[in-house]
Short mmCIF file of C-alpha atoms and ligand atoms in Angstrom, two decimals:
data_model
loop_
_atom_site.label_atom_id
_atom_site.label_comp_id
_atom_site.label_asym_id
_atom_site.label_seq_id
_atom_site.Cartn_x
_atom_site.Cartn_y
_atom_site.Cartn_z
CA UNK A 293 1.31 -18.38 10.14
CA UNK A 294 1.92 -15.15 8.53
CA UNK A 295 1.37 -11.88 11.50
CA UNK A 296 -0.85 -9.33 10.22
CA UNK A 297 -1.80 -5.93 12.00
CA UNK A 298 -5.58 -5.57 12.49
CA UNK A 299 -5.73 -1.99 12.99
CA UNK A 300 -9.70 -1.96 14.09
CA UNK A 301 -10.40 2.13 13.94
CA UNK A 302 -13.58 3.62 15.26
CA UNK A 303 -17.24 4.11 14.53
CA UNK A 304 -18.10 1.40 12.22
CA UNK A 305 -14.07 0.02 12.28
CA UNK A 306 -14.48 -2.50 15.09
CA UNK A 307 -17.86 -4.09 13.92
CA UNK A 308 -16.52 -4.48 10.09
CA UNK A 309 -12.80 -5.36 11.22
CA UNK A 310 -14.55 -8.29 13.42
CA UNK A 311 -16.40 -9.11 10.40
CA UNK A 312 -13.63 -9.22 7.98
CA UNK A 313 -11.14 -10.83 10.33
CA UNK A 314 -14.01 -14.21 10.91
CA UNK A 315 -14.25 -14.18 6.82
CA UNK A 316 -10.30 -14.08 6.57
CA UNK A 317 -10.08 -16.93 9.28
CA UNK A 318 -12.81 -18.78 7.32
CA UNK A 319 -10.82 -19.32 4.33
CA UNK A 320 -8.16 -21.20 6.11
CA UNK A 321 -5.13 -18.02 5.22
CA UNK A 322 -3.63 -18.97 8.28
CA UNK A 323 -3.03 -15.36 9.53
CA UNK A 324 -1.65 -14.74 13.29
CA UNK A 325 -3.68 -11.19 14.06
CA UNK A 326 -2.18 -8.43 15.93
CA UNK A 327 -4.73 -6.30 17.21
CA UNK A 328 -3.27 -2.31 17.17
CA UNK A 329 -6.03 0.42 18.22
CA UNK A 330 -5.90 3.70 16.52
CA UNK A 331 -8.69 6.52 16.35
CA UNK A 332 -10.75 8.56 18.32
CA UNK A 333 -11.67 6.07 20.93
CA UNK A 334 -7.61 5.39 22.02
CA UNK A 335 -7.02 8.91 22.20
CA UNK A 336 -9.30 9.05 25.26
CA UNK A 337 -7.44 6.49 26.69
CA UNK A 338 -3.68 7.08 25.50
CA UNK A 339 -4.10 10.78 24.49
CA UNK A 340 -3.03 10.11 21.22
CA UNK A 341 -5.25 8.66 18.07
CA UNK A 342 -2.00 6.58 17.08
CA UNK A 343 -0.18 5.42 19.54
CA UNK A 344 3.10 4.06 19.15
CA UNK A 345 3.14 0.44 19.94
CA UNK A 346 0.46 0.40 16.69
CA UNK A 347 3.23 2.15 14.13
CA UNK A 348 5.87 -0.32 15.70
CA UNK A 349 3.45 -3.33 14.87
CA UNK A 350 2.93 -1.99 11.52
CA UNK A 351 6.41 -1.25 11.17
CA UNK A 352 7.40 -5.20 11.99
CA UNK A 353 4.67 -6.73 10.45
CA UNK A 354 4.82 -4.90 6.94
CA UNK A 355 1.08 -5.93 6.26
CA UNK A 356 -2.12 -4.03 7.91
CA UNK A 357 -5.43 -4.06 7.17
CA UNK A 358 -6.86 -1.07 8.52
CA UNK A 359 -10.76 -0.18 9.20
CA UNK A 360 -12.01 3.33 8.86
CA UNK A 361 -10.46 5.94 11.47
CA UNK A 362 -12.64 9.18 11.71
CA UNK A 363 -10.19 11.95 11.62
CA UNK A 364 -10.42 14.40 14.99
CA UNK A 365 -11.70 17.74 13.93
CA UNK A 366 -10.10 20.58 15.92
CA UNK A 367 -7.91 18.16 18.27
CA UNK A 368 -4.53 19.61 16.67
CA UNK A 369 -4.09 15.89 15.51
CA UNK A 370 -3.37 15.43 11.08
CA UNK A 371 -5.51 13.20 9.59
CA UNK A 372 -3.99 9.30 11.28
CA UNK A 373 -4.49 8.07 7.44
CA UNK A 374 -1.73 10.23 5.58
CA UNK A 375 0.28 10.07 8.98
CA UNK A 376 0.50 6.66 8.19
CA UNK A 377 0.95 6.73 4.58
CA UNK A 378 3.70 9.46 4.97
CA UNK A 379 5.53 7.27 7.97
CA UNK A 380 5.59 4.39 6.48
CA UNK A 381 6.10 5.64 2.96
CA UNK A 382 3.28 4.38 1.23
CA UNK A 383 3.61 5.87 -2.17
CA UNK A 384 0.92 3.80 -4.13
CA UNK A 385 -2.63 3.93 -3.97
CA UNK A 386 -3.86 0.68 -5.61
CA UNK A 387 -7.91 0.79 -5.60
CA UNK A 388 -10.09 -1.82 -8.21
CA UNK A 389 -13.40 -0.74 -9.04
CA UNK A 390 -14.90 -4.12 -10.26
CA UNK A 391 -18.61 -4.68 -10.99
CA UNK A 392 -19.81 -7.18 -9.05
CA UNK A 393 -23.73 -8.80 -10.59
CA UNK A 394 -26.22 -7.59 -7.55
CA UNK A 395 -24.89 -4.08 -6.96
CA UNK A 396 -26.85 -1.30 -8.36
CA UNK A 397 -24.84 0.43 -11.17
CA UNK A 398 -25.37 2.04 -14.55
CA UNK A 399 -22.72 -0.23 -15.87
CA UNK A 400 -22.16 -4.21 -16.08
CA UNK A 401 -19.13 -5.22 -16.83
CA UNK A 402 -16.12 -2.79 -15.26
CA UNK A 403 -12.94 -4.20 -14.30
CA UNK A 404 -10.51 -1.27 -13.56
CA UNK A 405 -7.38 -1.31 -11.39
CA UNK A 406 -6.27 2.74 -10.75
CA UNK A 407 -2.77 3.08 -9.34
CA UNK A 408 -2.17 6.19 -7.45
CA UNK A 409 0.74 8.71 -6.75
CA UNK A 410 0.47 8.84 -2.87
CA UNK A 411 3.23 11.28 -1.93
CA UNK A 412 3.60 14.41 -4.39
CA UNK A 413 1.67 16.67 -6.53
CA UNK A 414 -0.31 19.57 -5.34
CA UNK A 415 -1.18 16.85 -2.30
CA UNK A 416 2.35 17.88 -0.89
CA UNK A 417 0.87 19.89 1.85
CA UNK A 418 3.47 22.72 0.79
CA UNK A 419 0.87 25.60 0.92
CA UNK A 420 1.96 29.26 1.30
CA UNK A 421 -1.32 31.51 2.92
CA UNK A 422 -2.78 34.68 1.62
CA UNK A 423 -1.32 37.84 2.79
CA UNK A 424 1.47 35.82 5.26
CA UNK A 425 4.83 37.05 4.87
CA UNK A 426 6.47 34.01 3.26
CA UNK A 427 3.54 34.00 0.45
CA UNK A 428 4.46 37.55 -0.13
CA UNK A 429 7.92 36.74 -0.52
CA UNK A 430 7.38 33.95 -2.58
CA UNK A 431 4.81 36.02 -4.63
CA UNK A 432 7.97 38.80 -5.00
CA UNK A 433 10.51 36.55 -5.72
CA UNK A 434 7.79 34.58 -9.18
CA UNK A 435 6.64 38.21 -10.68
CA UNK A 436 10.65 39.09 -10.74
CA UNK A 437 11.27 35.82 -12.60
CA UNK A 438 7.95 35.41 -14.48
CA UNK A 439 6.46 37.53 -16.97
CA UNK A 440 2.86 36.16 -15.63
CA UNK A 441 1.78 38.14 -12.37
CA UNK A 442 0.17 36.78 -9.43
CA UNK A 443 -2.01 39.27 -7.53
CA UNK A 444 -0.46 39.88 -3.89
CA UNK A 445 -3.71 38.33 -2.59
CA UNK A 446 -3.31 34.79 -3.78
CA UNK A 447 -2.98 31.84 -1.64
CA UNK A 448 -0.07 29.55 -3.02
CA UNK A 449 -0.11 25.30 -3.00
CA UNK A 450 3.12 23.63 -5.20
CA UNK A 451 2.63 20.99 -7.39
CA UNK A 452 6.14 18.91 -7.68
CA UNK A 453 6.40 16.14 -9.74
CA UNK A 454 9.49 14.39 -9.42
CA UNK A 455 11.40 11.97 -12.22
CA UNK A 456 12.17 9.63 -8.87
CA UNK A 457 8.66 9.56 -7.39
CA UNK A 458 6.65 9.68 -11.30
CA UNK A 459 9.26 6.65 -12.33
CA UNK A 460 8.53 4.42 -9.28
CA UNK A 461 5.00 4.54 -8.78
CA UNK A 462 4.78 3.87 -13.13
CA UNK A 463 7.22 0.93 -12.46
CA UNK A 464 5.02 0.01 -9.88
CA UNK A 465 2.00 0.09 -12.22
CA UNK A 466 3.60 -1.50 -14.97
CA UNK A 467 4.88 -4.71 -12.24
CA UNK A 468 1.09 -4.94 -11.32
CA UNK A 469 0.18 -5.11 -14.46
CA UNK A 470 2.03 -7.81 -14.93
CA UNK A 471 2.01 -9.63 -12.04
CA UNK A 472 -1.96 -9.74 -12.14
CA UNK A 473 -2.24 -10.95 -15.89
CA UNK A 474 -3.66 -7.46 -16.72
CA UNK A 475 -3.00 -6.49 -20.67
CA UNK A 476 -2.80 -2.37 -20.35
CA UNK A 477 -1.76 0.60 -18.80
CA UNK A 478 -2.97 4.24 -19.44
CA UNK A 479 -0.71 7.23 -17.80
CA UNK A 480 -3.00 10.20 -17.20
CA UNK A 481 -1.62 13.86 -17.28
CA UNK A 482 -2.53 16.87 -18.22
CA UNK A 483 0.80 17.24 -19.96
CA UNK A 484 -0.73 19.80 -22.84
CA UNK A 485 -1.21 22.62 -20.18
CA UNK A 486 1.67 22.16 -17.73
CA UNK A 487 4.35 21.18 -18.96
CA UNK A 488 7.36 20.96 -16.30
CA UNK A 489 4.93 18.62 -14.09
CA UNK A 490 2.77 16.82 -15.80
CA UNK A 491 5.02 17.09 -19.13
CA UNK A 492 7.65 15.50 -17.39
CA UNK A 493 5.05 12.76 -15.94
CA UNK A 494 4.08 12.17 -19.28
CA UNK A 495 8.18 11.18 -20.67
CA UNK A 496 9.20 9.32 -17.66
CA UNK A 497 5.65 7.48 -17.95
CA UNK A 498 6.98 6.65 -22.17
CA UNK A 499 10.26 5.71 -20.90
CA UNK A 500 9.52 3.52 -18.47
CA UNK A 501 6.68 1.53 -21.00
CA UNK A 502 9.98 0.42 -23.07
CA UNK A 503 11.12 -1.84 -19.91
CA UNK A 504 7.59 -3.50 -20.73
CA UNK A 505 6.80 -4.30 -24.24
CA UNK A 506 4.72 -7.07 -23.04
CA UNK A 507 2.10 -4.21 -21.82
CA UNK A 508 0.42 -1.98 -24.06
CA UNK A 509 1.31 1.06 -22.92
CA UNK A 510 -0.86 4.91 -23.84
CA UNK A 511 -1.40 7.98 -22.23
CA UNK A 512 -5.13 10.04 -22.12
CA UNK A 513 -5.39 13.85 -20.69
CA UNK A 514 -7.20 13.94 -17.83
CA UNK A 515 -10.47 15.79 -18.81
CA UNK A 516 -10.92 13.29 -21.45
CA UNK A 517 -9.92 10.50 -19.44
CA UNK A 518 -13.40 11.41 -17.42
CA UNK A 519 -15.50 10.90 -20.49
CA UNK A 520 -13.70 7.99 -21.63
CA UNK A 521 -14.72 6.64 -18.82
CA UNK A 522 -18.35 7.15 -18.34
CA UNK A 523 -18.69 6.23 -22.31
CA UNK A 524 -16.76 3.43 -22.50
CA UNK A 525 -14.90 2.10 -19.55
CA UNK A 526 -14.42 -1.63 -20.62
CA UNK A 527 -11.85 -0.28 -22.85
CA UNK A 528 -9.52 0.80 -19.46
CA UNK A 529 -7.54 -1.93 -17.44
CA UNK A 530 -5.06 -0.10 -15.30
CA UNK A 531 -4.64 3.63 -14.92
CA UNK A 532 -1.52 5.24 -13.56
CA UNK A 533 -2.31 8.56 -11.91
CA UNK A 534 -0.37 11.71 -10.10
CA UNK A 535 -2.04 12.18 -6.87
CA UNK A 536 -4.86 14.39 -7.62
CA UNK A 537 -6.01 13.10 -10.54
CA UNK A 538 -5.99 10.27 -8.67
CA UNK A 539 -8.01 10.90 -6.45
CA UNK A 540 -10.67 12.48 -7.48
CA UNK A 541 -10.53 9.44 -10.55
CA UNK A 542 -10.46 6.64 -8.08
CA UNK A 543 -14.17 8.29 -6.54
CA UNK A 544 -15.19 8.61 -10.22
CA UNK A 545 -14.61 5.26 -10.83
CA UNK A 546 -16.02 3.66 -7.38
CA UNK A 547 -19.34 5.59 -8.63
CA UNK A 548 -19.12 3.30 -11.92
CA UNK A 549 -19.23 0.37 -9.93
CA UNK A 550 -22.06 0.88 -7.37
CA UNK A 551 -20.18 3.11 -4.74
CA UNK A 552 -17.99 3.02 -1.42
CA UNK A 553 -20.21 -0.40 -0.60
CA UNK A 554 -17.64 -2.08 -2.55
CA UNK A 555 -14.82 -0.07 -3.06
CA UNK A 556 -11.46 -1.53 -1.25
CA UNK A 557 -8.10 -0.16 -1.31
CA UNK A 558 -4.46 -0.66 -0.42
CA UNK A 559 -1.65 2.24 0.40
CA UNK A 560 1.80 0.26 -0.52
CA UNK A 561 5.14 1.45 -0.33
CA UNK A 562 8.72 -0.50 -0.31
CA UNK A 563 8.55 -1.03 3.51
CA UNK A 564 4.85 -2.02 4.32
CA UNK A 565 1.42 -1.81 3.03
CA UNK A 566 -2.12 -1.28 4.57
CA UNK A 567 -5.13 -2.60 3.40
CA UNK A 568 -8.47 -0.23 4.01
CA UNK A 569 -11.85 0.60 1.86
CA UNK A 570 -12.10 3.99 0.62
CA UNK A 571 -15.08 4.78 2.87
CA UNK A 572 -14.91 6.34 6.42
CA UNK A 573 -16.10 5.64 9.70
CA UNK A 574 -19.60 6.72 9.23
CA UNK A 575 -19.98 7.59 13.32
CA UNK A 576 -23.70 7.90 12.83
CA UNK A 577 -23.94 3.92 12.63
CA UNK A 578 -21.20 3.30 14.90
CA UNK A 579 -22.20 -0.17 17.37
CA UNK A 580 -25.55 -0.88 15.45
CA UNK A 581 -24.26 -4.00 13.15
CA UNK A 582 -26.10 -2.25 10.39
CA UNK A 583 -23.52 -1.50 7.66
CA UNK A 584 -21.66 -3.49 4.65
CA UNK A 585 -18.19 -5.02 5.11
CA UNK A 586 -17.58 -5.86 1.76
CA UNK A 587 -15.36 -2.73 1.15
CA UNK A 588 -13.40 -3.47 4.15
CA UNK A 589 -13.65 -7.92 3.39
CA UNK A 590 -12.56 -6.86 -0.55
CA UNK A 591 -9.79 -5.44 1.17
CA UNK A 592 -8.65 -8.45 2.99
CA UNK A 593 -8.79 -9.66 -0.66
CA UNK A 594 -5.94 -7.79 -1.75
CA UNK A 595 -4.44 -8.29 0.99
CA UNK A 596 -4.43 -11.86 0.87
CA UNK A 597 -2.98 -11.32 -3.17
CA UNK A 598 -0.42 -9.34 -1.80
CA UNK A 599 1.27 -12.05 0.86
CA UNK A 600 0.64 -14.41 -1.90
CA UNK A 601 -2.64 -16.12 -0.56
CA UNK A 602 -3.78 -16.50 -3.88
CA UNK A 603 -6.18 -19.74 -3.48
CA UNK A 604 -7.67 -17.95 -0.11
CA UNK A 605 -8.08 -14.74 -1.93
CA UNK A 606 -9.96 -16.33 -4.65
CA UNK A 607 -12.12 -18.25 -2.33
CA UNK A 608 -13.04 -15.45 -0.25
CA UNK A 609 -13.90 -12.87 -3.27
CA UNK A 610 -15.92 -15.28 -4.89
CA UNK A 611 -17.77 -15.86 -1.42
CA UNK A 612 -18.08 -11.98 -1.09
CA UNK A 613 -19.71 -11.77 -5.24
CA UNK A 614 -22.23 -14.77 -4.63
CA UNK A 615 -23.64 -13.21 -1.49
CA UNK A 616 -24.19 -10.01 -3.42
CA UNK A 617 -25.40 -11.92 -6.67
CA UNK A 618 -28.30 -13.41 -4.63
CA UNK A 619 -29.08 -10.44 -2.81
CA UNK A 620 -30.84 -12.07 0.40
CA UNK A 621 -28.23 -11.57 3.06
CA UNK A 622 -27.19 -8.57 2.29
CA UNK A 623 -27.03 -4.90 4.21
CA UNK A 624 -29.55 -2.58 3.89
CA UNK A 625 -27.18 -0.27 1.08
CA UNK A 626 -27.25 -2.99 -1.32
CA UNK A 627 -31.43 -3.45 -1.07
CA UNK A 628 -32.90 -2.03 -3.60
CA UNK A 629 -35.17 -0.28 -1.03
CA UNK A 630 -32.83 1.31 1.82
CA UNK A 631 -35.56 0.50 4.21
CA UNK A 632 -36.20 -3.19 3.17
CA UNK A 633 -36.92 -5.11 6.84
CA UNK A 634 -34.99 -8.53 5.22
CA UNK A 635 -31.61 -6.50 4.96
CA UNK A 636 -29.36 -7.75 7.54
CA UNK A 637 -26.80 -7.22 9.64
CA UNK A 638 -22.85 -6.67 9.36
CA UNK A 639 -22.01 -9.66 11.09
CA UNK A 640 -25.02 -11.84 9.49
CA UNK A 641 -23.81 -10.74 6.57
CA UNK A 642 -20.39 -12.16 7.05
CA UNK A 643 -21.94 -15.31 8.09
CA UNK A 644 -22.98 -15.79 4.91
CA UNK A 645 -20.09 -15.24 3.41
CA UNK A 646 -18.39 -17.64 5.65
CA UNK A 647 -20.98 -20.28 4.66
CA UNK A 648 -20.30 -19.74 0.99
CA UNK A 649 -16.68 -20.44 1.57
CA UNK A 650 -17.13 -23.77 3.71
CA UNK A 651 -19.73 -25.19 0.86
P1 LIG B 75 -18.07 7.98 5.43
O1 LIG B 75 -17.58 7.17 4.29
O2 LIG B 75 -17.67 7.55 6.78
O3 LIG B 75 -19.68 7.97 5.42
C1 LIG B 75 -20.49 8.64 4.47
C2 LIG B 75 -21.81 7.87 4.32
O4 LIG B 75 -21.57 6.75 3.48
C3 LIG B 75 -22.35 7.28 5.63
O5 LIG B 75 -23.14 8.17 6.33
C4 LIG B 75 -23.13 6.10 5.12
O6 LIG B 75 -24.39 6.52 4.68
C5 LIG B 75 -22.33 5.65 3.93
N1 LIG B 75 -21.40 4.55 4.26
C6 LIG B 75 -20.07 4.63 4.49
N2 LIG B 75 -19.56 3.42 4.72
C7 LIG B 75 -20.58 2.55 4.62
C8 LIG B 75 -20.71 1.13 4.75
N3 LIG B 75 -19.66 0.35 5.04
N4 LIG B 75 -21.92 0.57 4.60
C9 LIG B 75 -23.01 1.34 4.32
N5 LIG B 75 -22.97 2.66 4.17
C10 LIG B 75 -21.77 3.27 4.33
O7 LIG B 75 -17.65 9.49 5.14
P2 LIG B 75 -17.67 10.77 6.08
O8 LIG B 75 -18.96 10.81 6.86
O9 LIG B 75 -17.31 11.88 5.20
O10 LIG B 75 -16.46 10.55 7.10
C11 LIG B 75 -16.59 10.09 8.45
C12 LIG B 75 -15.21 10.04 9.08
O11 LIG B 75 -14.41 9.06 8.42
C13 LIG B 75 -14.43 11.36 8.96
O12 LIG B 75 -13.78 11.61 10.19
C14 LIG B 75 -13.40 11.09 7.87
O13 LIG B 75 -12.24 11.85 8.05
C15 LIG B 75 -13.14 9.62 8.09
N6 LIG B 75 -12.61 8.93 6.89
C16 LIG B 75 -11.72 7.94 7.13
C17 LIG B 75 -11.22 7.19 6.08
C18 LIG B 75 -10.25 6.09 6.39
O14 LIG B 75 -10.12 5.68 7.53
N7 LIG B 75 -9.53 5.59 5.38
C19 LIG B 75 -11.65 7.44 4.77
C20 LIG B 75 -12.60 8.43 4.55
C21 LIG B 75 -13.09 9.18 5.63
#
């Protein structure tokens, strides 16, 4: 048995992490499931959205697989998600945006992995605000040593880029890559403009692509890279991205393959990893077994790749596509009308999928 922390979130968490843990089971992964609560429903219990006993489990496990955790708005609490990422050091963002035949989407036949920079760039949280004194002094100290001048009423966020933190998350692309039988990987910067972040992104990105000459290795500026890949995306196979390039890619490219229905995710670092989909808790159909646990069941997928259930993770993602392919038991997102009475249910919905993988 291998233990695995369900963490089962809030709003729609419970319903789809019920769902996804039944498919998991149904594959025969042999997974020992330790429950960890985390979200806004704990915190009225434990007065805290995270409490510690669900870190620790994390922590001892290594593996998670998360469902969505709506983030408290005006409790004083940071968002649980980068908590997590930041505590347990999750510096890559791994999210595949795959076409699957059944979902609605401009395009066919995309099979994109993007690799993430989780912990750096102008994500850093190191923000300076307008008109406080340590912005001002920061402000003095850059117009004495810069012949560019920023106007006293700027707001200040840094953007580092580090040789250690660029170097491991492009080895980390580069492993995938080759681990997962994948023939490419594209660094994106936007090395032209600055030069000291992205620049430097850009040579430890070359240097590291000499370690693998079985990998084609090139590089795309950003702002290109966008119409690259709404013209021809089947020419992409894994893209290695600072943080928010990467993020606002990674949405880009969930839009080319039909949307958050079916776009799943994994934070990784050297200590851990959690599994989640990129969408949120969507409160307004919290308890109503309405929406699609693909995202979160695609998830599990990777998951199961990443503790080396390769034969269960097959099983269950081909499950998952021939579900969608035929289109009958299938949520209400993935009709072609929203309001189509024969959609069904989350959990009916992973009844089918379990019935695809027992036949
Ligand atoms: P959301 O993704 O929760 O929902 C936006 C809309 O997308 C929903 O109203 C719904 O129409 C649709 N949707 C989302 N998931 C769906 C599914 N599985 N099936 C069908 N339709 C689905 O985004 P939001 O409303 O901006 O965020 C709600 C909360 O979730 C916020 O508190 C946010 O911070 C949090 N959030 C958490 C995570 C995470 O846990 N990783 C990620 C994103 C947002």
């Amino acid at each position: 048995m291998t233990n695995v922390t369900l963490i089962t979130g809030d709003g729609i968490g419970p319903e789809i992490a019920e769902a996804t843990r039944r498919c998991i089971d149904a594959t025969g992964a042999a997974i020992n499931w330790e429950i960890a609560e985390a979200g806004v429903d704990v915190m009225a219990k434990k007065g805290t959205p995270l409490p510690q006993e669900t870190i620790d489990s994390v922590r001892k496990n290594g593996v998670a697989l998360k469902s969505p955790i709506t983030t408290p708005v005006g409790t004083g609490f940071r968002s649980i998600n980068v908590f997590l990422r930041q505590e347990l050091e999750l510096y890559a963002c791994l999210r595949p945006c795959k076409s699957y035949k059944g979902v609605r989407s401009r395009y066919s036949d995309i099979d994109l992995v993007l690799v993430r920079e989780n912990t750096e760039d102008l994500y850093a949280g190191i923000e300076f605000e307008k008109g406080k004194d340590d912005c001002l002094e920061l402000i003095n100290w850059l117009n004495k040593h810069n012949k560019r001048q920023i106007k006293n009423d700027a707001g200040i966020s840094i953007k580092p880029i580090s040789v250690t933190a660029t170097e491991k998350i492009v080895r980390f692309a580069f492993d995938y890559a080759r681990k997962n039988g994948r023939k490419k990987v594209t660094s994106v910067h936007k090395a032209n403009i600055m030069k000291f972040t992205d620049g430097l992104w850009l040579d430890i990105s070359r240097q590291v692509a000499k370690d693998y000459s079985d990998i084609e290795f090139e590089d795309r500026i950003v702002d290109n890279m966008c119409m690259q890949l709404v013209q021809k995306p089947e020419l992409y196979d894994v893209l290695v991205l600072p943080n928010l390039y990467g993020d606002i890619l990674s949405d880009l490219c969930a839009g080319l393959v039909g949307g958050l229905g079916v776009a799943p995710g994994a934070n990784i670092g050297d200590k851990g990893a959690i599994f989640e989909a990129t969408h949120g808790s969507a409160p307004k159909y919290a308890g109503q077994n309405k929406v699609n646990p693909c995202a979160v069941i695609l998830s599990g997928v990777l998951m199961l790749r990443h503790i080396g259930k390769t034969e269960e993770a097959e099983l269950l993602e081909k499950a998952v596509a021939a579900v969608i392919a035929e289109g009958k038991d299938v949520t209400y997102d993935m009709k072609d009308d929203r309001n189509d009475p024969t959609a069904v249910g989350t959990s009916q919905m992973a009844d089918a999928i379990i019935r695809k993988i027992e036949n």
